[in-house]
Structure formats: structure tokens, C-alpha cells
Coordinates of C-alpha atoms and ligand atoms in Angstrom, one line a residue:
M1 CA 12.9 -0.1 9.0
N2 CA 13.0 3.8 8.6
T3 CA 16.2 4.9 10.7
S4 CA 15.7 8.7 10.3
L5 CA 12.7 8.8 12.2
R6 CA 12.9 10.8 15.1
C7 CA 11.0 10.6 18.4
D8 CA 10.4 12.7 21.0
I9 CA 9.9 10.6 24.8
F10 CA 8.6 13.3 27.6
C11 CA 8.9 12.0 31.3
T12 CA 8.0 13.6 34.7
V13 CA 9.3 11.7 37.4
V14 CA 6.5 11.4 40.2
D15 CA 8.0 9.8 43.0
N16 CA 10.5 6.6 42.8
F17 CA 12.2 5.0 40.0
G18 CA 9.2 3.2 37.9
D19 CA 8.5 6.6 35.8
A20 CA 12.1 7.0 34.4
A21 CA 12.3 3.0 34.5
V22 CA 9.9 2.5 32.0
C23 CA 10.8 5.3 29.9
W24 CA 14.5 4.7 29.5
R25 CA 13.3 1.1 28.9
L26 CA 11.5 2.8 25.9
A27 CA 13.9 4.9 24.7
S28 CA 16.8 2.7 24.9
Q29 CA 14.9 -0.2 22.5
L30 CA 13.5 2.0 20.0
A31 CA 17.3 3.7 19.2
D32 CA 19.2 0.4 19.8
D33 CA 16.8 -2.1 18.0
F34 CA 15.0 0.0 15.6
G35 CA 17.6 2.9 14.5
W36 CA 14.9 5.9 16.2
Q37 CA 16.7 9.2 16.8
V38 CA 15.2 9.6 20.5
R39 CA 15.3 12.6 23.0
L40 CA 14.4 11.5 26.5
W41 CA 13.1 14.7 28.1
I42 CA 12.8 14.3 31.7
D43 CA 12.0 16.8 34.1
D44 CA 14.4 14.8 37.0
P45 CA 17.4 13.1 35.7
Q46 CA 18.7 11.8 39.1
P47 CA 16.6 8.6 39.0
L48 CA 17.5 8.1 35.7
Y49 CA 21.3 8.1 36.0
R50 CA 20.9 5.5 39.6
L51 CA 18.8 3.3 36.7
A52 CA 21.5 3.5 33.8
P53 CA 24.9 5.2 34.5
D54 CA 25.8 5.1 31.0
A55 CA 22.9 6.7 30.1
P56 CA 24.5 9.9 29.1
R57 CA 27.0 8.1 27.0
S58 CA 24.2 6.1 25.3
S59 CA 22.1 6.2 22.0
V60 CA 19.8 8.0 23.6
D61 CA 20.0 12.1 23.8
V62 CA 18.6 12.3 27.3
R63 CA 17.4 16.3 27.8
R64 CA 16.6 17.9 30.9
W65 CA 13.0 19.2 30.9
E66 CA 13.0 22.4 32.2
K67 CA 9.9 24.4 33.3
S68 CA 10.2 27.1 30.9
F69 CA 10.9 24.7 27.9
A70 CA 12.7 26.0 24.5
D71 CA 11.2 26.2 21.7
T72 CA 12.4 23.0 19.3
A73 CA 11.3 21.5 16.3
P74 CA 8.9 18.6 17.3
A75 CA 9.5 14.9 16.2
D76 CA 7.4 12.8 13.8
I77 CA 6.7 11.1 16.7
V78 CA 5.9 12.2 20.5
I79 CA 5.3 9.8 23.1
E80 CA 4.0 11.4 26.4
T81 CA 4.2 8.9 29.4
F82 CA 1.6 8.4 31.8
A83 CA -0.7 11.2 31.0
C84 CA 2.2 14.4 32.1
E85 CA 1.6 17.4 30.2
L86 CA 3.5 18.4 27.0
P87 CA 4.4 22.2 27.3
P88 CA 2.4 24.1 25.2
N89 CA 4.9 25.9 22.9
Y90 CA 5.6 22.2 21.7
V91 CA 2.0 21.2 21.3
A92 CA 1.9 24.4 19.1
A93 CA 4.9 23.7 17.0
M94 CA 3.4 20.0 16.2
A95 CA 0.1 21.3 15.3
S96 CA 2.0 24.1 12.7
R97 CA 3.9 21.0 10.7
T98 CA 2.5 20.0 7.5
T99 CA 2.1 16.5 9.0
Q100 CA 0.5 16.1 12.0
P101 CA 3.0 13.8 14.3
V102 CA 2.0 10.8 16.0
W103 CA 1.2 11.5 19.0
L104 CA 0.8 8.5 21.9
N105 CA 0.3 8.6 26.1
L106 CA 1.7 5.7 27.1
E107 CA -0.1 4.4 30.1
Y108 CA 0.2 2.3 33.2
L109 CA 0.1 -1.2 33.3
S110 CA -3.0 -3.3 34.3
A111 CA -4.6 -6.5 33.7
E112 CA -8.0 -5.2 34.1
D113 CA -10.5 -6.3 31.3
W114 CA -11.5 -2.4 29.9
V115 CA -7.5 -2.0 29.1
S116 CA -8.0 -3.5 25.9
G117 CA -11.2 -1.9 24.7
C118 CA -9.3 1.5 25.5
H119 CA -5.8 0.5 23.7
G120 CA -5.3 2.7 20.8
L121 CA -8.2 4.8 21.4
P122 CA -7.6 8.1 19.4
S123 CA -8.6 11.7 21.6
P124 CA -8.8 14.6 19.1
H125 CA -7.4 18.0 20.6
P126 CA -10.4 20.1 21.4
R127 CA -8.8 23.1 19.2
L128 CA -6.1 22.3 17.4
P129 CA -5.2 19.7 14.4
L130 CA -4.1 17.1 16.2
T131 CA -4.7 13.6 17.6
K132 CA -3.5 11.7 20.5
H133 CA -4.1 8.0 21.1
F134 CA -3.8 6.0 24.0
F135 CA -1.4 3.4 24.1
F136 CA -1.7 0.7 26.7
P137 CA 0.8 -1.7 27.8
G138 CA -0.8 -5.1 28.7
F139 CA -0.7 -8.9 29.1
D140 CA -2.5 -9.8 26.2
S141 CA -2.4 -9.3 22.1
N142 CA -4.9 -6.5 22.1
T143 CA -3.4 -4.2 23.8
G144 CA 0.3 -2.9 23.6
G145 CA 2.1 -5.4 25.1
L146 CA 5.1 -5.0 27.5
L147 CA 8.8 -4.0 27.2
R148 CA 11.2 -6.6 26.4
E149 CA 14.5 -6.1 24.8
R150 CA 15.8 -8.1 21.6
D151 CA 18.2 -9.3 23.5
Y152 CA 16.8 -10.3 26.5
E153 CA 17.1 -14.2 26.1
K154 CA 20.7 -13.7 24.6
R155 CA 21.6 -11.9 28.3
R156 CA 20.0 -14.8 29.9
R157 CA 21.4 -17.6 28.3
V158 CA 25.7 -16.7 29.1
F159 CA 24.3 -15.3 32.8
N160 CA 26.8 -16.9 35.0
A161 CA 25.2 -17.0 38.3
K162 CA 27.7 -18.3 40.2
A163 CA 29.9 -15.2 39.0
F164 CA 27.6 -13.3 40.2
R165 CA 27.2 -15.2 43.6
Q166 CA 31.0 -14.5 43.9
E167 CA 31.3 -10.6 42.9
F168 CA 28.7 -9.9 45.8
L169 CA 30.0 -12.6 47.9
L170 CA 27.0 -14.5 48.7
G171 CA 29.0 -17.6 49.3
D172 CA 27.6 -20.9 47.7
P173 CA 23.9 -21.5 48.3
P174 CA 23.6 -24.7 50.7
P175 CA 21.4 -27.3 49.5
A176 CA 17.5 -27.0 49.9
S177 CA 17.8 -23.1 51.0
L178 CA 16.4 -20.3 49.3
T179 CA 17.8 -16.9 47.7
I180 CA 15.3 -14.4 47.9
S181 CA 15.5 -10.3 46.1
L182 CA 13.5 -8.1 48.5
F183 CA 12.0 -4.7 46.7
S184 CA 9.5 -3.2 48.5
Y185 CA 7.6 -0.4 50.1
V186 CA 7.7 0.7 53.1
N187 CA 5.6 -2.6 54.3
P188 CA 3.9 -3.2 57.7
A189 CA 3.9 -7.1 56.8
L190 CA 7.6 -7.2 56.9
P191 CA 8.6 -7.7 60.5
A192 CA 6.3 -10.9 60.6
L193 CA 7.6 -12.2 57.1
L194 CA 11.3 -11.6 58.7
A195 CA 10.6 -13.5 61.7
A196 CA 8.9 -16.2 59.7
W197 CA 12.1 -17.0 57.6
A198 CA 14.1 -16.8 60.8
R199 CA 12.3 -19.6 61.8
S200 CA 12.1 -21.6 58.4
D201 CA 13.6 -25.1 58.4
T202 CA 15.9 -24.2 55.8
P203 CA 18.5 -21.4 55.0
I204 CA 16.9 -18.6 53.4
Q205 CA 19.7 -15.5 52.0
V206 CA 17.7 -12.2 51.4
L207 CA 19.0 -10.2 49.0
C208 CA 18.2 -6.2 49.5
P209 CA 19.5 -4.1 46.8
G210 CA 20.0 -0.2 47.5
S211 CA 19.6 -1.1 51.2
T212 CA 22.0 0.2 54.0
E213 CA 21.3 -2.0 56.6
P214 CA 24.2 -4.1 57.9
R215 CA 24.7 -7.7 56.4
Q216 CA 22.9 -10.0 59.4
Q217 CA 22.2 -13.4 60.3
I218 CA 18.9 -14.0 62.1
G219 CA 18.3 -17.8 62.9
R220 CA 17.9 -19.1 59.5
L221 CA 18.0 -15.8 57.9
E222 CA 20.7 -14.4 56.2
L223 CA 19.8 -10.5 55.3
V224 CA 22.6 -9.0 53.0
P225 CA 22.6 -5.3 51.5
L226 CA 23.5 -5.1 47.9
P227 CA 24.2 -1.8 46.1
F228 CA 21.2 -0.5 44.0
L229 CA 22.2 -1.8 40.7
P230 CA 21.9 -0.6 37.2
Q231 CA 18.6 -1.5 35.3
Q232 CA 20.5 -4.6 33.7
R233 CA 22.1 -5.6 36.3
Y234 CA 19.2 -6.1 38.4
D235 CA 18.0 -8.7 36.1
E236 CA 20.9 -10.7 36.7
L237 CA 19.9 -10.5 40.5
L238 CA 16.3 -11.6 39.4
W239 CA 17.9 -14.5 37.6
T240 CA 20.2 -15.4 40.2
C241 CA 17.1 -15.9 42.7
D242 CA 14.3 -18.5 43.4
L243 CA 12.0 -15.8 44.6
N244 CA 11.6 -12.1 43.6
F245 CA 9.8 -9.7 45.9
V246 CA 9.0 -6.9 43.2
R247 CA 7.0 -3.5 43.5
G248 CA 5.6 -1.0 41.2
E249 CA 5.8 -1.5 37.5
D250 CA 8.6 -2.2 35.9
S251 CA 10.7 -4.6 38.5
F252 CA 6.9 -6.7 38.4
I253 CA 7.3 -6.9 34.6
R254 CA 10.9 -7.8 35.3
A255 CA 10.5 -10.6 37.4
Q256 CA 7.8 -11.9 35.2
W257 CA 10.6 -12.2 32.2
A258 CA 12.9 -13.8 34.6
A259 CA 10.8 -16.5 34.8
K260 CA 10.8 -17.3 38.7
P261 CA 8.0 -17.4 41.7
L262 CA 7.5 -13.6 42.6
V263 CA 5.6 -11.5 45.0
W264 CA 4.3 -8.1 44.1
Q265 CA 3.7 -5.3 45.9
I266 CA 1.4 -3.1 44.2
Y267 CA 1.7 0.8 43.8
P268 CA -1.1 1.8 46.6
Q269 CA -3.9 4.2 45.5
T270 CA -6.4 5.6 47.3
E271 CA -10.0 3.4 48.5
N272 CA -7.7 0.1 48.0
L273 CA -8.1 0.8 43.8
H274 CA -5.4 -0.9 43.8
L275 CA -6.4 -4.0 45.2
Q276 CA -9.0 -4.8 42.1
K277 CA -5.7 -4.5 39.5
L278 CA -4.1 -7.0 41.9
D279 CA -6.7 -9.3 41.8
A280 CA -7.4 -8.8 37.9
F281 CA -3.5 -9.7 37.5
I282 CA -4.2 -12.7 39.7
A283 CA -6.9 -14.0 37.9
A284 CA -5.1 -13.8 34.5
F285 CA -2.1 -15.3 35.8
G286 CA -4.4 -18.4 37.2
K287 CA -6.0 -18.8 34.0
V288 CA -3.0 -19.6 31.6
D289 CA -3.2 -23.2 33.0
A290 CA -5.6 -24.8 35.3
G291 CA -3.1 -27.3 36.8
H292 CA -2.2 -25.3 39.6
T293 CA -5.4 -23.8 41.2
L294 CA -4.9 -24.8 44.6
S295 CA -1.4 -22.8 44.5
I296 CA -2.5 -20.0 42.7
R297 CA -4.9 -19.6 45.6
T298 CA -2.2 -19.7 48.1
M299 CA -0.5 -17.3 45.7
A300 CA -3.2 -15.1 46.1
A301 CA -3.7 -15.2 49.9
F302 CA 0.0 -14.1 50.4
W303 CA 0.2 -11.4 47.8
H304 CA -3.0 -10.1 49.4
A305 CA -1.4 -10.1 52.7
W306 CA 1.5 -8.5 51.3
N307 CA -0.3 -5.7 50.4
G308 CA -2.0 -5.2 53.9
D309 CA -5.4 -7.6 53.1
G310 CA -4.8 -10.4 55.5
T311 CA -1.9 -12.3 57.5
L312 CA 1.4 -13.4 56.0
D313 CA 1.3 -17.6 56.0
W314 CA 5.1 -18.1 54.6
P315 CA 5.1 -21.9 55.9
A316 CA 1.9 -22.5 53.0
F317 CA 3.4 -20.3 50.4
S318 CA 6.3 -21.6 50.7
S319 CA 5.3 -25.3 50.0
A320 CA 3.6 -23.8 46.8
L321 CA 6.6 -22.5 45.6
P322 CA 7.6 -26.0 43.6
A323 CA 3.9 -25.7 41.7
M324 CA 4.6 -21.6 41.4
R325 CA 7.5 -22.1 39.6
Q326 CA 6.4 -24.5 36.9
H327 CA 3.5 -22.1 37.1
T328 CA 5.1 -18.9 36.3
Q329 CA 7.7 -20.6 33.5
I330 CA 4.0 -21.5 32.0
W331 CA 2.7 -17.9 32.2
T332 CA 6.4 -16.2 31.0
N333 CA 6.3 -18.7 28.1
H334 CA 2.7 -17.1 27.3
L335 CA 3.4 -13.6 27.4
A336 CA 7.1 -14.4 25.2
A337 CA 4.5 -15.9 22.7
H338 CA 3.2 -11.9 22.4
T339 CA 4.8 -9.3 20.8
D340 CA 6.7 -7.1 22.6
L341 CA 5.8 -3.2 23.4
A342 CA 8.3 -1.4 21.6
T343 CA 7.3 -3.2 18.2
N344 CA 3.9 -2.9 18.2
L345 CA 4.7 0.8 19.2
V346 CA 6.9 1.2 16.0
Q347 CA 4.2 -0.6 14.1
F348 CA 1.4 1.2 15.4
C349 CA 3.1 4.6 14.4
L350 CA 5.0 3.4 10.8
A351 CA 0.8 2.9 10.3
R352 CA -0.2 6.3 10.8
L353 CA 2.6 7.9 9.1
K354 CA 2.1 6.2 6.0
Ligands
TRH401 O1 10.2 2.4 41.7 P1 8.9 1.7 41.3 O2 7.9 2.2 42.7 O3 7.9 2.5 40.8 C1 6.9 3.1 40.4 C2 6.8 4.7 40.9 O4 5.8 4.6 42.2 C3 5.7 5.2 40.0 O5 5.4 6.3 40.4 C4 4.9 4.6 39.8 O6 4.3 5.0 38.7 C5 5.2 2.8 39.2 O7 5.6 2.4 40.0 C6 3.8 2.4 39.0 O8 8.9 0.4 40.9 P2 9.0 0.1 39.4 O9 8.2 0.5 38.7 O10 9.5 -1.1 39.8 O11 10.5 0.7 39.1 C7 11.6 0.4 39.6 C8 12.8 0.2 38.8 O12 13.8 0.3 39.3 C9 12.5 -0.9 37.8 O13 13.6 -0.4 36.5 C10 13.8 -2.0 38.5 C11 14.7 -0.8 38.8 N1 16.4 -1.0 39.4 C12 17.0 -1.3 39.6 O14 17.7 -1.1 38.6 N2 18.2 -1.8 40.0 C13 17.6 -1.8 41.7 O15 18.6 -2.2 42.8 C14 16.4 -1.7 41.9 C15 16.1 -2.3 43.4 C16 15.7 -1.6 41.2

């Protein structure tokens, strides 16, 4: 692999952690797994330092993206993320290079059908001799794929759940109990779910990363606040749990790699557009194996209710968990058979740099 390639990634933090999370994963992977020289230009580094406290000492050169962007020599590969707008002086400098840089716009994740038709499409600049390409993450081999580090399986194999439980004073899980991680947006369905958990036949321990609430026991439910974990340790939390509530984009992907049943709170959009995306994912997820159709229906109803569409039925969902466990493993194997996003992106760029 060509180790001298330079890459600039541009990230604007719109809200929460997702923008910084995706950019950081991609930047680290390009630097660590492919040996690229990566600069990550980010307008607000605060969320990044919570996700990756070691970022300043890493192989990625993290730069603050100031409003007045100082002139700099553009890289060979330029990645704007989520349609953030590049500084005009940087674009002008890209156009004045003797060889056009490869310019990508990394888009949001969606399982909708149109994605595979748009992945890789060129968009010529209206005035300058530059072409931007759309790069879409996705769940099948006609898209850019999903971010997954080369050492993911290795880390997972050596992970010691018992030690993790000891470190966070979680005790040993009683037989037939459930350990659940909870990462969500403000959710009006939460009180009803907590009440259902409190009434459960078996003990339920709910781990809440980033929560400032006290540890408490309500009936059969134990709520345990955890610190907001660095990204790599968040994977460990997902591996420890029997069921993971995730949200947005990146935690949603990580929960799929963890191969454990999950509940997704999708990032809300106007006019309930997000429900279409939710259904597109559920359809793709269900299609991978026809053996669990009934459980997928139960799961779909629960996911809809968690996203404000319907009433949560925890007893039905928990009865479907054993089938969900099998099905999620099949889904994860299916995803892992595809090339990961960073590898696809590197191949896409190398083919255009020739
Ligand atoms: O934070 P999110 O809601 O991010 C977003 C943003 O809203 C963004 O604007 C939107 O575009 C996108 O969703 C779709 O959720 P997400 O994407 O799951 O990112 C959270 C990241 O935080 C993910 O990398 C996991 C990580 N994380 C930790 O590292 N430690 C933790 O303790 C927790 C709870 C999460």
C-alpha cells in the first residue's frame, strides 16, 4: 500500500457525538491500517476528546477548523463528511494542483434502496476543474460498506467480560437475568419501559453510559450509571450486554458488530422521514434469513414504539430475544462478509489516483 498518501478529512459537529465519532473512526483507520498521513479538521474538538481522549497522541493529526481557514497545501485525498462545506480558499487550492485530488463526500448511513444507485456518483464542480464523488456507507456490496477496524475480531476474542463487570462493580449476573445497555435520545417511551423492567419476572441490570443519575433498584430493575466511555471501551460495554439500546449512526453500527440483539432509536427527522429509514433497515435485516419472521415482526413493532410509533410491549419483545440472538448473529456474519468502508474507500481513491 502507498504509505505516502496524504488525506484531509473535514468534519463539522452538528450535534451530539455522531459526526466526530464517524470521522474519528475513519481517520484512525486510514492512518493505522493503511499508513496514510491524515489530518482531521474539526470545528469543535470537544466531543472528539470525550470519544478518544488519546487523540492528541495518536497517528492522526487533529486540527481545529477555524472560521478563517489559513491557506494550506491540499492533500491527495480530500474527504468532506456529511456535506459539510469546504473552506473556499482550500477548494481553490485543490483546483490549482497539477493533479486533481480525489474529493469525496462521505454521506449518512441508510438502508434505503436508492443508496446503491447513488454510491460513487460523480458531481463535477460548476466552475473549477474538480469532481466530487458521493461515498455512501451501507449494508450491501453495492455501497461503501461499514466502518470496521482490522483488529476488531481480535479485540473481541481477548475481551474479558468478567473483568469488565468487576471494574464497574456490576457483580455476577444472576441466572436468567438480562444485562442491557441504554444509550438513547430523550425518549417519551422510557418511563413505560422502566416500569415494565421493574415488573419483570427476572432481574434486569441496565447500564447507562454517561448518566449522572444515582445507582438505584426499582423492583427487579437495577439502574447503573457508568462513565461516558472512550469509543473502544464502548465496544466492550456492548459485548458485555445481552441487549443494547443504541441510537444515531455509529453506536447503531457498533451494536451490529457486537452481534447481540439491539434496539435502535433513529435520529429523528421532520415529517417522520426517519420511519422510512427505520423500515428500510428492518426489511434488510429480516431478509437475511427467513427463519425468524415472527420474531422480526415483534422486533419491528418494538422498534417502532421506541421511535414514537405505537405502544411498547416488553414481554413480547423479551420472549423474542432468543430468536433475535440467532438472527442478529446471522446478520452480523452477513455484514462481515462484505469489504469494510475504509478498505472500499482506499480502493476507490487508488483507482482514481492512477
Ligand atoms: O451521538 P449520536 O446521536 O450522533 C448522531 C448525531 O446526532 C449526528 O448529528 C447525526 O448525524 C447522527 O447521529 C446520525 O449517536 P451515534 O451516531 O451513535 O454516535 C455516538 C458515538 O458515541 C458512537 O461512536 C459511540 C460513542 N460512545 C462512546 O464512545 N462512549 C459512550 O459511553 C457512549 C454512550 C457512546
